[in-house]
Amino acid sequence: MTLAEQAREAVRARPFVHEALRAGVINYSAAARLLDVGEEDAVAAALRRYGEELADRDEPDRSARVTMHSGVGRVEDADDGLLMVDDATFASGEGSLTAVLVDGDVDPSLLTRVCARLVAEDVVVQAAGVADESLVVVVDRRDGPQVVQFLEALV
């Protein structure tokens, strides 16, 4: 495997470096040190070339509606759930969580951006998922209004 291939593989293993390359906002020498796959100057040069090849991310125009559901918790009956992951089903009821639901033009890349934003804001995500035309994020009740604002800004 060439040094350039090793650098690309290391970048793909660290999505935040990939996004920074795509956005053109990376210090190539610092990234080369972080990736630690070879001689710093050579890796930095490989990263520059790779960054130039990456297409700018065109975010689609989305049409979606964001709503908040308070009182969400884990339930036994999966039929009433807003989100089900393995044996954990979250639904409106007597819980202490909030579900923020996005209905419309959603996809897994939007969920990725949502989760990254919530990590950056130190919001703990209890559960999240996307399917068909719905995306749901379950958070602590006090974080619900702020998460609604974040999601409205993203869609």
CSV table of C-alpha atoms in Angstrom, one decimal:
chain,number,residue,atom,x,y,z
A,1,MET,CA,0.0,0.0,0.0
A,2,THR,CA,1.4,3.4,-0.9
A,3,LEU,CA,1.8,6.2,1.5
A,4,ALA,CA,-1.0,8.1,-0.2
A,5,GLU,CA,-3.3,5.1,0.2
A,6,GLN,CA,-2.3,4.7,3.9
A,7,ALA,CA,-3.1,8.4,4.5
A,8,ARG,CA,-6.5,8.1,2.8
A,9,GLU,CA,-7.3,5.1,4.8
A,10,ALA,CA,-6.3,6.8,8.0
A,11,VAL,CA,-8.4,9.9,7.1
A,12,ARG,CA,-11.5,7.7,6.4
A,13,ALA,CA,-11.0,6.1,9.9
A,14,ARG,CA,-11.3,9.6,11.4
A,15,PRO,CA,-14.4,11.3,9.9
A,16,PHE,CA,-13.6,14.6,11.5
A,17,VAL,CA,-10.4,14.8,9.5
A,18,HIS,CA,-12.2,13.8,6.4
A,19,GLU,CA,-14.8,16.6,6.9
A,20,ALA,CA,-12.0,19.2,7.6
A,21,LEU,CA,-10.2,18.1,4.4
A,22,ARG,CA,-13.5,18.4,2.5
A,23,ALA,CA,-14.1,21.9,4.0
A,24,GLY,CA,-10.5,23.0,3.3
A,25,VAL,CA,-10.0,24.0,7.0
A,26,ILE,CA,-7.2,21.8,8.1
A,27,ASN,CA,-3.6,22.2,9.1
A,28,TYR,CA,-2.0,19.5,6.9
A,29,SER,CA,1.1,19.2,9.0
A,30,ALA,CA,-0.9,18.8,12.2
A,31,ALA,CA,-3.2,16.2,10.5
A,32,ALA,CA,-0.1,14.3,9.2
A,33,ARG,CA,1.2,14.1,12.8
A,34,LEU,CA,-2.2,12.9,14.1
A,35,LEU,CA,-2.5,10.2,11.4
A,36,ASP,CA,1.1,9.0,12.0
A,37,VAL,CA,1.4,6.9,8.9
A,38,GLY,CA,4.7,8.1,7.6
A,39,GLU,CA,7.1,11.1,7.2
A,40,GLU,CA,5.2,14.2,8.1
A,41,ASP,CA,5.9,16.3,5.0
A,42,ALA,CA,5.1,13.4,2.6
A,43,VAL,CA,1.8,12.7,4.4
A,44,ALA,CA,0.9,16.4,4.5
A,45,ALA,CA,1.4,16.5,0.7
A,46,ALA,CA,-0.7,13.4,0.2
A,47,LEU,CA,-3.4,15.1,2.4
A,48,ARG,CA,-3.3,18.2,0.2
A,49,ARG,CA,-3.8,16.2,-2.9
A,50,TYR,CA,-6.6,14.2,-1.3
A,51,GLY,CA,-8.4,17.3,-0.1
A,52,GLU,CA,-8.3,18.8,-3.6
A,53,GLU,CA,-9.9,15.7,-5.0
A,54,LEU,CA,-12.8,15.7,-2.5
A,55,ALA,CA,-15.9,17.2,-3.8
A,56,ASP,CA,-17.5,20.1,-1.9
A,57,ARG,CA,-20.4,18.8,0.0
A,58,ASP,CA,-23.6,20.1,-1.4
A,59,GLU,CA,-26.3,20.0,1.2
A,60,PRO,CA,-29.7,19.3,-0.3
A,61,ASP,CA,-32.5,21.7,0.2
A,62,ARG,CA,-34.7,20.0,2.7
A,63,SER,CA,-38.4,20.3,3.4
A,64,ALA,CA,-39.0,19.0,6.8
A,65,ARG,CA,-41.1,19.7,10.0
A,66,VAL,CA,-39.5,19.6,13.4
A,67,THR,CA,-41.7,18.7,16.4
A,68,MET,CA,-41.0,17.9,20.1
A,69,HIS,CA,-42.6,15.2,22.2
A,70,SER,CA,-42.2,15.5,26.0
A,71,GLY,CA,-42.7,12.8,28.5
A,72,VAL,CA,-40.9,10.1,26.5
A,73,GLY,CA,-39.6,7.0,28.1
A,74,ARG,CA,-38.9,3.3,27.5
A,75,VAL,CA,-41.9,1.2,27.1
A,76,GLU,CA,-42.6,-2.5,26.7
A,77,ASP,CA,-45.2,-2.3,23.9
A,78,ALA,CA,-43.4,-1.7,20.6
A,79,ASP,CA,-46.6,-0.8,18.8
A,80,ASP,CA,-46.7,2.7,20.3
A,81,GLY,CA,-43.1,3.6,19.9
A,82,LEU,CA,-41.5,6.6,18.4
A,83,LEU,CA,-38.2,4.8,18.1
A,84,MET,CA,-37.2,1.1,18.6
A,85,VAL,CA,-33.6,-0.1,18.7
A,86,ASP,CA,-33.2,-3.8,19.5
A,87,ASP,CA,-35.3,-4.3,22.7
A,88,ALA,CA,-35.4,-0.6,23.7
A,89,THR,CA,-38.6,1.1,22.6
A,90,PHE,CA,-39.1,4.8,23.3
A,91,ALA,CA,-42.7,6.3,23.3
A,92,SER,CA,-44.6,9.2,24.7
A,93,GLY,CA,-46.1,8.6,28.1
A,94,GLU,CA,-44.7,9.0,31.6
A,95,GLY,CA,-41.0,9.3,30.8
A,96,SER,CA,-38.5,12.0,31.7
A,97,LEU,CA,-37.1,12.3,28.2
A,98,THR,CA,-37.9,14.4,25.1
A,99,ALA,CA,-38.0,13.1,21.5
A,100,VAL,CA,-37.4,15.6,18.7
A,101,LEU,CA,-38.9,14.4,15.5
A,102,VAL,CA,-38.1,15.5,12.0
A,103,ASP,CA,-40.6,14.5,9.3
A,104,GLY,CA,-39.8,15.1,5.6
A,105,ASP,CA,-36.6,15.1,3.6
A,106,VAL,CA,-34.3,13.2,6.0
A,107,ASP,CA,-31.5,10.7,5.5
A,108,PRO,CA,-28.6,9.1,7.4
A,109,SER,CA,-26.2,11.9,6.5
A,110,LEU,CA,-28.5,14.4,8.3
A,111,LEU,CA,-28.6,12.1,11.4
A,112,THR,CA,-24.8,12.1,11.3
A,113,ARG,CA,-24.7,15.9,11.2
A,114,VAL,CA,-27.3,16.1,14.0
A,115,CYS,CA,-25.3,13.8,16.2
A,116,ALA,CA,-22.1,15.6,15.6
A,117,ARG,CA,-23.7,18.9,16.5
A,118,LEU,CA,-25.2,17.5,19.7
A,119,VAL,CA,-21.8,16.1,20.7
A,120,ALA,CA,-20.3,19.5,20.1
A,121,GLU,CA,-23.0,21.1,22.3
A,122,ASP,CA,-22.5,18.4,25.1
A,123,VAL,CA,-26.0,17.2,24.6
A,124,VAL,CA,-26.4,13.6,25.7
A,125,VAL,CA,-28.3,11.5,23.1
A,126,GLN,CA,-30.2,8.7,24.7
A,127,ALA,CA,-31.3,7.2,21.3
A,128,ALA,CA,-31.5,8.3,17.7
A,129,GLY,CA,-32.5,6.8,14.4
A,130,VAL,CA,-33.7,7.6,10.8
A,131,ALA,CA,-35.9,5.6,8.5
A,132,ASP,CA,-38.1,6.5,5.5
A,133,GLU,CA,-39.1,10.2,6.0
A,134,SER,CA,-38.6,10.4,9.8
A,135,LEU,CA,-35.6,11.2,12.0
A,136,VAL,CA,-35.8,11.0,15.8
A,137,VAL,CA,-33.4,12.0,18.6
A,138,VAL,CA,-34.2,11.2,22.2
A,139,VAL,CA,-32.6,13.6,24.7
A,140,ASP,CA,-33.0,14.7,28.3
A,141,ARG,CA,-36.1,16.8,28.8
A,142,ARG,CA,-34.2,20.0,29.5
A,143,ASP,CA,-32.2,19.7,26.2
A,144,GLY,CA,-35.4,19.4,24.1
A,145,PRO,CA,-36.0,23.0,23.2
A,146,GLN,CA,-32.3,23.6,22.3
A,147,VAL,CA,-32.3,20.4,20.1
A,148,VAL,CA,-35.3,21.7,18.3
A,149,GLN,CA,-33.5,24.9,17.4
A,150,PHE,CA,-30.4,22.9,16.2
A,151,LEU,CA,-32.5,20.7,14.0
A,152,GLU,CA,-34.5,23.6,12.6
A,153,ALA,CA,-31.2,25.2,11.6
A,154,LEU,CA,-30.0,22.0,9.9
A,155,VAL,CA,-33.1,21.3,7.8
